[in-house]
Amino acid sequence: VQQALALARANLDEARRSVLDLRAAPLEGRTLAAALAVLASETTARQGVAVGFSAIGASRPLPAAVESGLFRVAQEAIRNIVQHAATNAAQMTLTVTPARVTLAVEDAGRGFDPDHVPPQRFGLTGMNERLKLLGGTLTLASAPDQGTRVEATVALA
């Protein structure tokens, strides 16, 4: 019974976060690069995880759906680092080329086995589904005690 109650509470918390994320304007009139820089600095200030950010070729305007989707992926990846990685540093890199845009978020934290993610955890599934809607892909590299790297790529036509 206690385990079921804990699972229900965790699912409710996740649902509340998802609803709040949907209501908030993700970029608030900023470019994706500017919004990611703010996310990095706010996470550093509020969560105690020093998040670095760099942008390569990001001066090109991107489709609004791509910017919004990648920002949501970044939010979830950073949230996962804060909650699960047991690290004090992370790095986000946005790379824009004529053919594609790639967002990489990585940490040197405790890592995990991607084949054994508890079914009540929806973050990775949500990131993957969001990218599929954009015609993109999510690549995950992690292992226990080896950190985690999440890479989201969307082709630009």
PDB file of C-alpha atoms in Angstrom:
ATOM      1  CA  VAL A   1       0.000   0.000   0.000  1.00  0.00           C
ATOM      2  CA  GLN A   2       2.827   2.419   0.876  1.00  0.00           C
ATOM      3  CA  GLN A   3       4.533   1.732  -2.446  1.00  0.00           C
ATOM      4  CA  ALA A   4       1.291   2.354  -4.355  1.00  0.00           C
ATOM      5  CA  LEU A   5       0.763   5.604  -2.454  1.00  0.00           C
ATOM      6  CA  ALA A   6       4.310   6.778  -3.203  1.00  0.00           C
ATOM      7  CA  LEU A   7       3.850   5.941  -6.884  1.00  0.00           C
ATOM      8  CA  ALA A   8       0.545   7.826  -7.005  1.00  0.00           C
ATOM      9  CA  ARG A   9       2.158  10.888  -5.403  1.00  0.00           C
ATOM     10  CA  ALA A  10       5.081  10.800  -7.842  1.00  0.00           C
ATOM     11  CA  ASN A  11       2.696  10.538 -10.800  1.00  0.00           C
ATOM     12  CA  LEU A  12       0.609  13.426  -9.489  1.00  0.00           C
ATOM     13  CA  ASP A  13       3.721  15.593  -9.074  1.00  0.00           C
ATOM     14  CA  GLU A  14       4.814  14.758 -12.631  1.00  0.00           C
ATOM     15  CA  ALA A  15       1.342  15.578 -13.986  1.00  0.00           C
ATOM     16  CA  ARG A  16       1.314  18.927 -12.175  1.00  0.00           C
ATOM     17  CA  ARG A  17       4.749  19.826 -13.594  1.00  0.00           C
ATOM     18  CA  SER A  18       3.581  18.870 -17.075  1.00  0.00           C
ATOM     19  CA  VAL A  19       0.494  21.072 -16.836  1.00  0.00           C
ATOM     20  CA  LEU A  20       2.554  24.012 -15.578  1.00  0.00           C
ATOM     21  CA  ASP A  21       5.032  23.507 -18.411  1.00  0.00           C
ATOM     22  CA  LEU A  22       2.209  23.541 -20.953  1.00  0.00           C
ATOM     23  CA  ARG A  23       0.747  26.768 -19.569  1.00  0.00           C
ATOM     24  CA  ALA A  24       4.005  28.701 -19.424  1.00  0.00           C
ATOM     25  CA  ALA A  25       5.274  30.404 -22.551  1.00  0.00           C
ATOM     26  CA  PRO A  26       8.500  28.459 -23.012  1.00  0.00           C
ATOM     27  CA  LEU A  27      10.590  31.088 -24.754  1.00  0.00           C
ATOM     28  CA  GLU A  28       8.863  34.261 -23.552  1.00  0.00           C
ATOM     29  CA  GLY A  29       9.797  36.149 -26.730  1.00  0.00           C
ATOM     30  CA  ARG A  30      13.459  35.048 -26.681  1.00  0.00           C
ATOM     31  CA  THR A  31      15.443  33.026 -29.170  1.00  0.00           C
ATOM     32  CA  LEU A  32      16.122  29.415 -28.254  1.00  0.00           C
ATOM     33  CA  ALA A  33      19.761  30.210 -27.486  1.00  0.00           C
ATOM     34  CA  ALA A  34      18.779  33.095 -25.203  1.00  0.00           C
ATOM     35  CA  ALA A  35      16.133  30.998 -23.419  1.00  0.00           C
ATOM     36  CA  LEU A  36      18.622  28.152 -22.876  1.00  0.00           C
ATOM     37  CA  ALA A  37      21.161  30.606 -21.458  1.00  0.00           C
ATOM     38  CA  VAL A  38      18.522  31.819 -18.983  1.00  0.00           C
ATOM     39  CA  LEU A  39      17.604  28.219 -18.096  1.00  0.00           C
ATOM     40  CA  ALA A  40      21.277  27.491 -17.399  1.00  0.00           C
ATOM     41  CA  SER A  41      21.783  30.569 -15.229  1.00  0.00           C
ATOM     42  CA  GLU A  42      18.514  30.093 -13.319  1.00  0.00           C
ATOM     43  CA  THR A  43      19.310  26.432 -12.634  1.00  0.00           C
ATOM     44  CA  THR A  44      22.762  27.413 -11.412  1.00  0.00           C
ATOM     45  CA  ALA A  45      21.326  30.071  -9.091  1.00  0.00           C
ATOM     46  CA  ARG A  46      18.321  28.139  -7.771  1.00  0.00           C
ATOM     47  CA  GLN A  47      19.308  24.481  -7.798  1.00  0.00           C
ATOM     48  CA  GLY A  48      23.002  24.491  -6.952  1.00  0.00           C
ATOM     49  CA  VAL A  49      23.968  22.684 -10.158  1.00  0.00           C
ATOM     50  CA  ALA A  50      26.353  24.789 -12.254  1.00  0.00           C
ATOM     51  CA  VAL A  51      24.967  24.510 -15.773  1.00  0.00           C
ATOM     52  CA  GLY A  52      27.178  25.781 -18.562  1.00  0.00           C
ATOM     53  CA  PHE A  53      25.744  26.755 -21.935  1.00  0.00           C
ATOM     54  CA  SER A  54      27.309  27.255 -25.338  1.00  0.00           C
ATOM     55  CA  ALA A  55      25.778  27.931 -28.740  1.00  0.00           C
ATOM     56  CA  ILE A  56      27.404  27.186 -32.079  1.00  0.00           C
ATOM     57  CA  GLY A  57      25.870  28.721 -35.196  1.00  0.00           C
ATOM     58  CA  ALA A  58      22.710  29.596 -33.284  1.00  0.00           C
ATOM     59  CA  SER A  59      22.131  33.010 -34.846  1.00  0.00           C
ATOM     60  CA  ARG A  60      19.920  31.442 -37.513  1.00  0.00           C
ATOM     61  CA  PRO A  61      16.171  31.663 -36.805  1.00  0.00           C
ATOM     62  CA  LEU A  62      14.499  28.300 -36.252  1.00  0.00           C
ATOM     63  CA  PRO A  63      10.872  27.228 -36.679  1.00  0.00           C
ATOM     64  CA  ALA A  64       8.854  28.100 -33.562  1.00  0.00           C
ATOM     65  CA  ALA A  65       7.778  24.481 -32.977  1.00  0.00           C
ATOM     66  CA  VAL A  66      11.415  23.330 -33.083  1.00  0.00           C
ATOM     67  CA  GLU A  67      12.521  26.042 -30.653  1.00  0.00           C
ATOM     68  CA  SER A  68       9.689  25.282 -28.239  1.00  0.00           C
ATOM     69  CA  GLY A  69      10.170  21.516 -28.433  1.00  0.00           C
ATOM     70  CA  LEU A  70      13.919  21.682 -27.878  1.00  0.00           C
ATOM     71  CA  PHE A  71      13.453  24.065 -24.968  1.00  0.00           C
ATOM     72  CA  ARG A  72      11.056  21.589 -23.316  1.00  0.00           C
ATOM     73  CA  VAL A  73      13.576  18.784 -23.863  1.00  0.00           C
ATOM     74  CA  ALA A  74      16.269  20.934 -22.230  1.00  0.00           C
ATOM     75  CA  GLN A  75      14.004  21.664 -19.253  1.00  0.00           C
ATOM     76  CA  GLU A  76      13.308  17.975 -18.700  1.00  0.00           C
ATOM     77  CA  ALA A  77      16.944  16.954 -19.135  1.00  0.00           C
ATOM     78  CA  ILE A  78      18.061  19.595 -16.621  1.00  0.00           C
ATOM     79  CA  ARG A  79      15.262  18.573 -14.232  1.00  0.00           C
ATOM     80  CA  ASN A  80      16.488  14.972 -14.443  1.00  0.00           C
ATOM     81  CA  ILE A  81      20.049  16.069 -13.676  1.00  0.00           C
ATOM     82  CA  VAL A  82      18.946  18.074 -10.636  1.00  0.00           C
ATOM     83  CA  GLN A  83      16.744  15.256  -9.303  1.00  0.00           C
ATOM     84  CA  HIS A  84      18.745  12.151 -10.123  1.00  0.00           C
ATOM     85  CA  ALA A  85      22.362  12.735 -11.200  1.00  0.00           C
ATOM     86  CA  ALA A  86      23.925  13.629  -7.833  1.00  0.00           C
ATOM     87  CA  THR A  87      26.295  16.061  -9.512  1.00  0.00           C
ATOM     88  CA  ASN A  88      27.076  19.747  -9.164  1.00  0.00           C
ATOM     89  CA  ALA A  89      27.732  20.503 -12.847  1.00  0.00           C
ATOM     90  CA  ALA A  90      26.186  19.999 -16.275  1.00  0.00           C
ATOM     91  CA  GLN A  91      26.640  21.337 -19.795  1.00  0.00           C
ATOM     92  CA  MET A  92      24.154  22.271 -22.530  1.00  0.00           C
ATOM     93  CA  THR A  93      25.317  22.813 -26.102  1.00  0.00           C
ATOM     94  CA  LEU A  94      23.122  24.049 -28.953  1.00  0.00           C
ATOM     95  CA  THR A  95      24.544  23.488 -32.435  1.00  0.00           C
ATOM     96  CA  VAL A  96      22.767  24.823 -35.519  1.00  0.00           C
ATOM     97  CA  THR A  97      23.924  23.924 -39.034  1.00  0.00           C
ATOM     98  CA  PRO A  98      22.116  24.417 -42.336  1.00  0.00           C
ATOM     99  CA  ALA A  99      20.936  20.787 -42.174  1.00  0.00           C
ATOM    100  CA  ARG A 100      20.050  20.266 -38.511  1.00  0.00           C
ATOM    101  CA  VAL A 101      19.841  21.575 -34.979  1.00  0.00           C
ATOM    102  CA  THR A 102      21.253  19.544 -32.105  1.00  0.00           C
ATOM    103  CA  LEU A 103      20.845  20.087 -28.383  1.00  0.00           C
ATOM    104  CA  ALA A 104      23.176  18.112 -26.128  1.00  0.00           C
ATOM    105  CA  VAL A 105      22.756  18.047 -22.348  1.00  0.00           C
ATOM    106  CA  GLU A 106      25.306  16.126 -20.315  1.00  0.00           C
ATOM    107  CA  ASP A 107      26.544  15.571 -16.809  1.00  0.00           C
ATOM    108  CA  ALA A 108      29.223  13.546 -15.050  1.00  0.00           C
ATOM    109  CA  GLY A 109      26.820  12.328 -12.375  1.00  0.00           C
ATOM    110  CA  ARG A 110      25.876   8.884 -11.209  1.00  0.00           C
ATOM    111  CA  GLY A 111      24.338   7.801 -14.527  1.00  0.00           C
ATOM    112  CA  PHE A 112      21.936   4.886 -14.865  1.00  0.00           C
ATOM    113  CA  ASP A 113      21.145   1.858 -16.982  1.00  0.00           C
ATOM    114  CA  PRO A 114      18.816   3.111 -19.761  1.00  0.00           C
ATOM    115  CA  ASP A 115      17.368  -0.396 -20.132  1.00  0.00           C
ATOM    116  CA  HIS A 116      16.078  -0.332 -16.541  1.00  0.00           C
ATOM    117  CA  VAL A 117      14.188   2.956 -16.198  1.00  0.00           C
ATOM    118  CA  PRO A 118      11.241   2.594 -13.781  1.00  0.00           C
ATOM    119  CA  PRO A 119       7.933   2.621 -15.714  1.00  0.00           C
ATOM    120  CA  GLN A 120       6.532   5.449 -13.573  1.00  0.00           C
ATOM    121  CA  ARG A 121       9.220   7.819 -14.921  1.00  0.00           C
ATOM    122  CA  PHE A 122       7.830   9.729 -17.883  1.00  0.00           C
ATOM    123  CA  GLY A 123      10.608  12.251 -18.551  1.00  0.00           C
ATOM    124  CA  LEU A 124      12.588  10.264 -21.117  1.00  0.00           C
ATOM    125  CA  THR A 125       9.418   9.030 -22.800  1.00  0.00           C
ATOM    126  CA  GLY A 126       8.086  12.581 -23.022  1.00  0.00           C
ATOM    127  CA  MET A 127      11.331  13.881 -24.534  1.00  0.00           C
ATOM    128  CA  ASN A 128      11.341  11.081 -27.097  1.00  0.00           C
ATOM    129  CA  GLU A 129       7.695  11.634 -28.057  1.00  0.00           C
ATOM    130  CA  ARG A 130       8.185  15.406 -28.340  1.00  0.00           C
ATOM    131  CA  LEU A 131      11.087  14.886 -30.741  1.00  0.00           C
ATOM    132  CA  LYS A 132       9.163  12.354 -32.822  1.00  0.00           C
ATOM    133  CA  LEU A 133       6.457  14.983 -33.338  1.00  0.00           C
ATOM    134  CA  LEU A 134       9.166  17.282 -34.717  1.00  0.00           C
ATOM    135  CA  GLY A 135      10.593  14.551 -36.947  1.00  0.00           C
ATOM    136  CA  GLY A 136      13.658  14.404 -34.718  1.00  0.00           C
ATOM    137  CA  THR A 137      15.533  11.847 -32.677  1.00  0.00           C
ATOM    138  CA  LEU A 138      16.641  11.456 -29.083  1.00  0.00           C
ATOM    139  CA  THR A 139      19.914   9.709 -28.326  1.00  0.00           C
ATOM    140  CA  LEU A 140      20.694   8.684 -24.761  1.00  0.00           C
ATOM    141  CA  ALA A 141      24.069   7.540 -23.486  1.00  0.00           C
ATOM    142  CA  SER A 142      24.408   6.601 -19.829  1.00  0.00           C
ATOM    143  CA  ALA A 143      25.807   3.947 -17.554  1.00  0.00           C
ATOM    144  CA  PRO A 144      26.047   3.644 -13.776  1.00  0.00           C
ATOM    145  CA  ASP A 145      28.776   5.958 -12.448  1.00  0.00           C
ATOM    146  CA  GLN A 146      29.507   7.229 -15.978  1.00  0.00           C
ATOM    147  CA  GLY A 147      27.210  10.249 -16.269  1.00  0.00           C
ATOM    148  CA  THR A 148      24.514  10.848 -18.854  1.00  0.00           C
ATOM    149  CA  ARG A 149      24.330  12.522 -22.256  1.00  0.00           C
ATOM    150  CA  VAL A 150      21.011  13.335 -23.901  1.00  0.00           C
ATOM    151  CA  GLU A 151      21.181  14.507 -27.503  1.00  0.00           C
ATOM    152  CA  ALA A 152      18.146  15.832 -29.364  1.00  0.00           C
ATOM    153  CA  THR A 153      18.457  16.331 -33.123  1.00  0.00           C
ATOM    154  CA  VAL A 154      15.941  17.825 -35.543  1.00  0.00           C
ATOM    155  CA  ALA A 155      16.521  18.082 -39.292  1.00  0.00           C
ATOM    156  CA  LEU A 156      16.006  21.505 -40.856  1.00  0.00           C
ATOM    157  CA  ALA A 157      14.553  21.547 -44.368  1.00  0.00           C
TER     158      ALA A 157
END
